[in-house]
PDB file of C-alpha atoms in Angstrom:
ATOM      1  CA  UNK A 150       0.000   0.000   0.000  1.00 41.00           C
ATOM      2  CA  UNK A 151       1.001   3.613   0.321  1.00 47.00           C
ATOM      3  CA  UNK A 152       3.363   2.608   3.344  1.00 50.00           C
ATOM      4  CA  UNK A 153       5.697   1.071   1.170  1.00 51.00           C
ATOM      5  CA  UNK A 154       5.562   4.375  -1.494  1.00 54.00           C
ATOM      6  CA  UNK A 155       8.855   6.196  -1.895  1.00 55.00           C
ATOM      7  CA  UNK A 156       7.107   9.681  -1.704  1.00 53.00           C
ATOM      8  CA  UNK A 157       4.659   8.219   1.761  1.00 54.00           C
ATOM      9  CA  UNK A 158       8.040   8.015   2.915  1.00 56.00           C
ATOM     10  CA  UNK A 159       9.585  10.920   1.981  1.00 55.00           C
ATOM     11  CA  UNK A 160       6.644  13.244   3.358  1.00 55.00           C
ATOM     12  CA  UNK A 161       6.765  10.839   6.476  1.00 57.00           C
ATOM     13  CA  UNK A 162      10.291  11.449   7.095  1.00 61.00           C
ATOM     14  CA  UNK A 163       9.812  15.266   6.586  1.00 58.00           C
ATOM     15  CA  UNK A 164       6.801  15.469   8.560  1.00 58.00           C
ATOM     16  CA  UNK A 165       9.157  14.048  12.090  1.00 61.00           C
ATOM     17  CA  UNK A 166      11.646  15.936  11.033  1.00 61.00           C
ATOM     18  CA  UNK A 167       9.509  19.070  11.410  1.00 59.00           C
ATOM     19  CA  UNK A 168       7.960  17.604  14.568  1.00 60.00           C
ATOM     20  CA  UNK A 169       6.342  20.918  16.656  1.00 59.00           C
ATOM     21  CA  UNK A 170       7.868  23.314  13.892  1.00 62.00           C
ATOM     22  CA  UNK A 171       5.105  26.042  11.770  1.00 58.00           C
ATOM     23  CA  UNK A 172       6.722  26.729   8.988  1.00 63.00           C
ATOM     24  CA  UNK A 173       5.667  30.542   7.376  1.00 70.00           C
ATOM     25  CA  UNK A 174       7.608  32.245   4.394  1.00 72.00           C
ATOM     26  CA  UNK A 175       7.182  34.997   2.911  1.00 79.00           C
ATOM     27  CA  UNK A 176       9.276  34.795  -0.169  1.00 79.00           C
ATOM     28  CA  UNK A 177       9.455  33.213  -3.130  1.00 75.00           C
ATOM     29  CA  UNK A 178      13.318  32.131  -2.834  1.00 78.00           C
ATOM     30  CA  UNK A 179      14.358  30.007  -0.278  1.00 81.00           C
ATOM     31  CA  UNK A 180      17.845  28.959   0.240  1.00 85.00           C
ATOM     32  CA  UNK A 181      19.576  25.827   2.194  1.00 86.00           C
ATOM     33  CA  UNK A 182      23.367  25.278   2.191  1.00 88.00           C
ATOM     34  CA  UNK A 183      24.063  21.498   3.357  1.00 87.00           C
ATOM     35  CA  UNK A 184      20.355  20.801   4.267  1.00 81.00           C
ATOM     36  CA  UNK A 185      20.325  23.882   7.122  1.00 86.00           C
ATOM     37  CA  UNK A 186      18.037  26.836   6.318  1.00 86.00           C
ATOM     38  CA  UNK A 187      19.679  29.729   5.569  1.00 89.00           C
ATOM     39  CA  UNK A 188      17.218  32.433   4.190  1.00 87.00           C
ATOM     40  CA  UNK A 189      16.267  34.451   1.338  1.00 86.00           C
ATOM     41  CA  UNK A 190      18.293  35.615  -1.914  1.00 82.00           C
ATOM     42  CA  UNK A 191      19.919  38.225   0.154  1.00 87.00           C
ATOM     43  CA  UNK A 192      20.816  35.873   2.822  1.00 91.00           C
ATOM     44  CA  UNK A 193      22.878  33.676   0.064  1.00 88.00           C
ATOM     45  CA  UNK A 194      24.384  36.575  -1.140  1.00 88.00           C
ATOM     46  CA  UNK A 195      25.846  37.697   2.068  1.00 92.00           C
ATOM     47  CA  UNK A 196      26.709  33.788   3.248  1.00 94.00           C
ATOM     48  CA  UNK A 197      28.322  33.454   0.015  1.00 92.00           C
ATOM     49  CA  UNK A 198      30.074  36.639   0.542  1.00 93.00           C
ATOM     50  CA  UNK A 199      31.497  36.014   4.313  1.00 95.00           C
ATOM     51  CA  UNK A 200      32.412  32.435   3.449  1.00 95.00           C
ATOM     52  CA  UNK A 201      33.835  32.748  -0.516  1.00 93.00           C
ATOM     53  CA  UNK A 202      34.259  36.338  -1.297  1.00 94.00           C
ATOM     54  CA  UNK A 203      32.210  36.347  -3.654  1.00 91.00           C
ATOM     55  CA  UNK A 204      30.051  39.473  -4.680  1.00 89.00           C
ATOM     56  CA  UNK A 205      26.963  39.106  -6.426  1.00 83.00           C
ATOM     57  CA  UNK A 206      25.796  42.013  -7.918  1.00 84.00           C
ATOM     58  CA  UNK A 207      22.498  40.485  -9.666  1.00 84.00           C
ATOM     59  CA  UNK A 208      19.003  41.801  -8.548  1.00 85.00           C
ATOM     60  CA  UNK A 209      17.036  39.895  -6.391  1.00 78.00           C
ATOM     61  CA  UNK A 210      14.235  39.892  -9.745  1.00 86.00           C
ATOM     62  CA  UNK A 211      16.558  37.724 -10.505  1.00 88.00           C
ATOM     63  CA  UNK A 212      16.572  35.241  -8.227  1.00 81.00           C
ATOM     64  CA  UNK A 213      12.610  35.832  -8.264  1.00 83.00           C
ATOM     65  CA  UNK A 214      12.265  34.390 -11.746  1.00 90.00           C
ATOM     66  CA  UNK A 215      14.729  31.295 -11.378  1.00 89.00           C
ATOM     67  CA  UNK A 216      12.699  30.178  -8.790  1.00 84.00           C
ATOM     68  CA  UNK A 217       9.636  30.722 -10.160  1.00 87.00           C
ATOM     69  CA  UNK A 218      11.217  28.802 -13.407  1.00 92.00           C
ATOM     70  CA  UNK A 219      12.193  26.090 -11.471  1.00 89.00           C
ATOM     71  CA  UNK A 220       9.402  26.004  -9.560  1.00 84.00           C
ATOM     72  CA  UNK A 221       7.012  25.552 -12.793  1.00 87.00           C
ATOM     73  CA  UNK A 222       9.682  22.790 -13.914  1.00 90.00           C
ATOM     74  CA  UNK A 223       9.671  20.918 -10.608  1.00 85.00           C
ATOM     75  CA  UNK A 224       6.061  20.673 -10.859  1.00 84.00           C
ATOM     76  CA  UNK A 225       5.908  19.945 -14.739  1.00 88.00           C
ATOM     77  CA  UNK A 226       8.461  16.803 -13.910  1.00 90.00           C
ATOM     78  CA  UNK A 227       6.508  15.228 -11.549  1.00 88.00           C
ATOM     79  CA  UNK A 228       3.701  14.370 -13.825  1.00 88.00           C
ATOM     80  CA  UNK A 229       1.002  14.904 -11.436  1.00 91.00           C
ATOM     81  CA  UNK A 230      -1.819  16.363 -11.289  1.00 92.00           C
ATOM     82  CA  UNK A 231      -1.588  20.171  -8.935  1.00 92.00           C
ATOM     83  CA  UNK A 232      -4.780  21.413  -7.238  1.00 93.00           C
ATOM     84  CA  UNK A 233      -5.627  24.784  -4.998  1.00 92.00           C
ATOM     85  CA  UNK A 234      -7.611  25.925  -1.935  1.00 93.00           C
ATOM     86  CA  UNK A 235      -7.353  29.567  -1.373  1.00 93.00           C
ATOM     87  CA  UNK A 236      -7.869  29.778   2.394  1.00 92.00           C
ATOM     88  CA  UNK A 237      -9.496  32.692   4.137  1.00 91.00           C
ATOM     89  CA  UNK A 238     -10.293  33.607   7.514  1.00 88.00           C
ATOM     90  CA  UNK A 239     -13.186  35.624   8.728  1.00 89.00           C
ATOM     91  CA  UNK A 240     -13.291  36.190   4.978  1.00 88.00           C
ATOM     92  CA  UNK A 241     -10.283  37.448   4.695  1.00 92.00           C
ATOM     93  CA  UNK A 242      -7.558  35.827   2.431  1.00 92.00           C
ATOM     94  CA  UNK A 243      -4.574  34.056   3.955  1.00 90.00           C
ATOM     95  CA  UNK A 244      -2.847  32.437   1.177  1.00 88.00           C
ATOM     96  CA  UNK A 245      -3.601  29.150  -0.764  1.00 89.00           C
ATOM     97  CA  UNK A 246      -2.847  25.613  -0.066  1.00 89.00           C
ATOM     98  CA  UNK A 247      -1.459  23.658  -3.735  1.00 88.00           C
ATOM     99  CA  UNK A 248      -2.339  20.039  -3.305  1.00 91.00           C
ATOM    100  CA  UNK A 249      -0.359  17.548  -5.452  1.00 90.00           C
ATOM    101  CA  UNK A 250      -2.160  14.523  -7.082  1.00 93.00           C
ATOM    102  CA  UNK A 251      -1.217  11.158  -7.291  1.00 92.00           C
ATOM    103  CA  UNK A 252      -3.700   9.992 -10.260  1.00 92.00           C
ATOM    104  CA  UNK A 253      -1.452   7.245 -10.955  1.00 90.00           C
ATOM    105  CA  UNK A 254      -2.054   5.548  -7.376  1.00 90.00           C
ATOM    106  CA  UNK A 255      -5.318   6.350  -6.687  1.00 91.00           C
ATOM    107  CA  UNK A 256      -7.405   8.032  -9.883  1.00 93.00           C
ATOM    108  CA  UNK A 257     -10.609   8.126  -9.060  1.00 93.00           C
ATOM    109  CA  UNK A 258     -10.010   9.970  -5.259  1.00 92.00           C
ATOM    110  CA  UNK A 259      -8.277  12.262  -7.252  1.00 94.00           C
ATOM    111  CA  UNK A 260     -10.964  12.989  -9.795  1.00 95.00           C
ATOM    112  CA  UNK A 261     -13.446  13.280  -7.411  1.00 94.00           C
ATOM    113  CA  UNK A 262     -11.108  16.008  -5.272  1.00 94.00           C
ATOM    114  CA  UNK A 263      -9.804  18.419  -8.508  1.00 95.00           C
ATOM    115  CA  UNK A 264     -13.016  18.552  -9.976  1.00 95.00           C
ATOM    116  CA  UNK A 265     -14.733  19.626  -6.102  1.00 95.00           C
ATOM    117  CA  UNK A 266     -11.559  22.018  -6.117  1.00 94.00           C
ATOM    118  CA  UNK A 267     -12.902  23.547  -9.221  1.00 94.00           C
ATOM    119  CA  UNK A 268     -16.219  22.971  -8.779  1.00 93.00           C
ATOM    120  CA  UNK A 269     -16.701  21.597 -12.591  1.00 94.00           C
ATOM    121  CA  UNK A 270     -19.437  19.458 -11.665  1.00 94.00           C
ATOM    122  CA  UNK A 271     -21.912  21.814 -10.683  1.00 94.00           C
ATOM    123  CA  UNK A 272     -24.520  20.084  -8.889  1.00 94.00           C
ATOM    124  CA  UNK A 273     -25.913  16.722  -7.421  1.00 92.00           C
ATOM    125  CA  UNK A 274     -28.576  15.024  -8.264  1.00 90.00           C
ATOM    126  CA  UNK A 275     -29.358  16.066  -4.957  1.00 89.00           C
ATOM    127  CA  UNK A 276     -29.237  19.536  -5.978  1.00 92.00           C
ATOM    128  CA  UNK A 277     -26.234  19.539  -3.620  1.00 91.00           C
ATOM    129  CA  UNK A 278     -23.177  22.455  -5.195  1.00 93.00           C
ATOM    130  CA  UNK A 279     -20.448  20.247  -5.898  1.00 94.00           C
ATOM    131  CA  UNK A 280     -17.666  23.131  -4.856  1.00 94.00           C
ATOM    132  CA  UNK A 281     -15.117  23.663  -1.379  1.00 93.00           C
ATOM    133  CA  UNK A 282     -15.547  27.152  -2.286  1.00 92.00           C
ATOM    134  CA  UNK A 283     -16.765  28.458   1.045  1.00 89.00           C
ATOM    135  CA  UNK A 284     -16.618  24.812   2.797  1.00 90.00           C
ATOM    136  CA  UNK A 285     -14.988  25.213   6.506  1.00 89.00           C
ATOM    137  CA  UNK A 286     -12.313  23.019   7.496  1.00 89.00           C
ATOM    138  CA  UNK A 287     -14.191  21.206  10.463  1.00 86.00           C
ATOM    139  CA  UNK A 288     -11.178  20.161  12.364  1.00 86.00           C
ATOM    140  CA  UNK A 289      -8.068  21.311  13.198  1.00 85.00           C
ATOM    141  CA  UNK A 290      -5.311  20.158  15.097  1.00 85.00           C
ATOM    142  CA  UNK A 291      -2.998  22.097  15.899  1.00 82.00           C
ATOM    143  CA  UNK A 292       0.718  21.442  14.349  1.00 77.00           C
ATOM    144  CA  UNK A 293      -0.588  18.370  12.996  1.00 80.00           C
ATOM    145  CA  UNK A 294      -3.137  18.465  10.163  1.00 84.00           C
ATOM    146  CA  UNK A 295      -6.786  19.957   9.166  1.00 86.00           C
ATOM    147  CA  UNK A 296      -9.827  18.175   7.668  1.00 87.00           C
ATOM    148  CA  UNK A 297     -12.770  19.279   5.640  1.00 88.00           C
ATOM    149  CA  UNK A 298     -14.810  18.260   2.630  1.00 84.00           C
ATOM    150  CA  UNK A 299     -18.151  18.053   4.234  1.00 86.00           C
ATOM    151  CA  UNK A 300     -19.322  20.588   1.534  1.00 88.00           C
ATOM    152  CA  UNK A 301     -23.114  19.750   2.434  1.00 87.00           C
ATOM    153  CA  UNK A 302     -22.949  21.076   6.271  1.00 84.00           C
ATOM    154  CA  UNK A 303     -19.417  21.409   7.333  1.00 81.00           C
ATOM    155  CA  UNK A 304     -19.536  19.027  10.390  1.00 81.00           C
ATOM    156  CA  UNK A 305     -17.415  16.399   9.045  1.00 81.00           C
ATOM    157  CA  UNK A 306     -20.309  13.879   8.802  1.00 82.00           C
ATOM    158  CA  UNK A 307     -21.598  14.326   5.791  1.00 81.00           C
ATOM    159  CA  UNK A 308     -20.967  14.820   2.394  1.00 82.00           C
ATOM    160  CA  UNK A 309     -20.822  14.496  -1.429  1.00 88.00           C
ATOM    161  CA  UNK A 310     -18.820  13.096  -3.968  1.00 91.00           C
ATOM    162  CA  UNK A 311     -19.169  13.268  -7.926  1.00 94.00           C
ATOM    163  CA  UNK A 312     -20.156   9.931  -8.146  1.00 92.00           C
ATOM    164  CA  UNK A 313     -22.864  10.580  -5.586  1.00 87.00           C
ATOM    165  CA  UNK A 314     -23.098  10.192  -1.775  1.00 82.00           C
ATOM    166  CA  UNK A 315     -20.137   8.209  -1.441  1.00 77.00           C
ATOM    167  CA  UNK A 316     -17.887   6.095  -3.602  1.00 75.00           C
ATOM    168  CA  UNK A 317     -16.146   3.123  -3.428  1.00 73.00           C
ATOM    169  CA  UNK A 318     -12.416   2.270  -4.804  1.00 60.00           C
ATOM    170  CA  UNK A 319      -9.321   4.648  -5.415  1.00 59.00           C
TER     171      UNK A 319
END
């Protein structure tokens, strides 16, 4: 099953080695230098400065566009399928959460959550909206995880899929 998966793994192993940690950056470049965090493009500039002499005189637009470049790459290469929440609070906006989906592993779980992210389906035969636009996450705990997709009252209960009230299979 997905215990065995390379990426389960991977996320498992960076999820302890986070343990109590809440991560929040504000940039778009983040820099490491052997696996410790360093900072921003300014940061590397001035560690590569007090530890090589070495001046770099590029703009930090710069920097801005490589990652975004290999950003867009990364995420091309993987060959999965990328979803977003935007998250607000008291209606106000907070950022957005990109999901990545493993159709290969389990297709029809991720149909059924990119086309609720989108809200392509419009509505049940139920006459229930087939959208998490406005849902509530229903439970969170803190430094651990959140849960929603009860899009028909936002208890955690209840529910709709695209195939209808529930579904079996991946």
């Amino acid at each position: 099953g997905l215990f065995s998966c390379p990426n389960f793994q991977i996320a498992k192993s960076a999820a302890e080695e986070l343990k109590n940690e809440t991560w929040e950056y504000s940039s778009s470049v983040i820099s490491f230098v052997n696996g410790q965090f360093l900072g921003d493009a300014l940061d590397l500039q001035k560690w590569a400065h007090e530890v090589w002499d070495i001046v770099d005189i590029k703009p930090s637009a710069l920097y801005d566009a490589l990652t975004e470049d290999f950003s867009a790459k990364f995420l091309r290469d993987t060959k999965h399928d990328f979803v977003f929440l935007d998250i607000c609070i008291d209606s106000s906006p907070i950022g957005r959460l990109i999901f990545e989906l493993y159709c290969d592993v389990c297709p029809k779980t991720c149909k059924n959550f990119q086309v609720l992210c989108t809200g392509k389906a419009g509505f049940s035969q139920r006459g229930i909206r087939l959208h998490y636009k406005n849902s509530i996450f229903h439970r969170i705990v803190q430094n651990g995880w959140i849960q929603g997709g009860d899009i028909v009252y936002g208890k955690g209960d209840n529910g709709e899929s695209i195939y209808g009230p529930t579904f079996e299979g991946n």
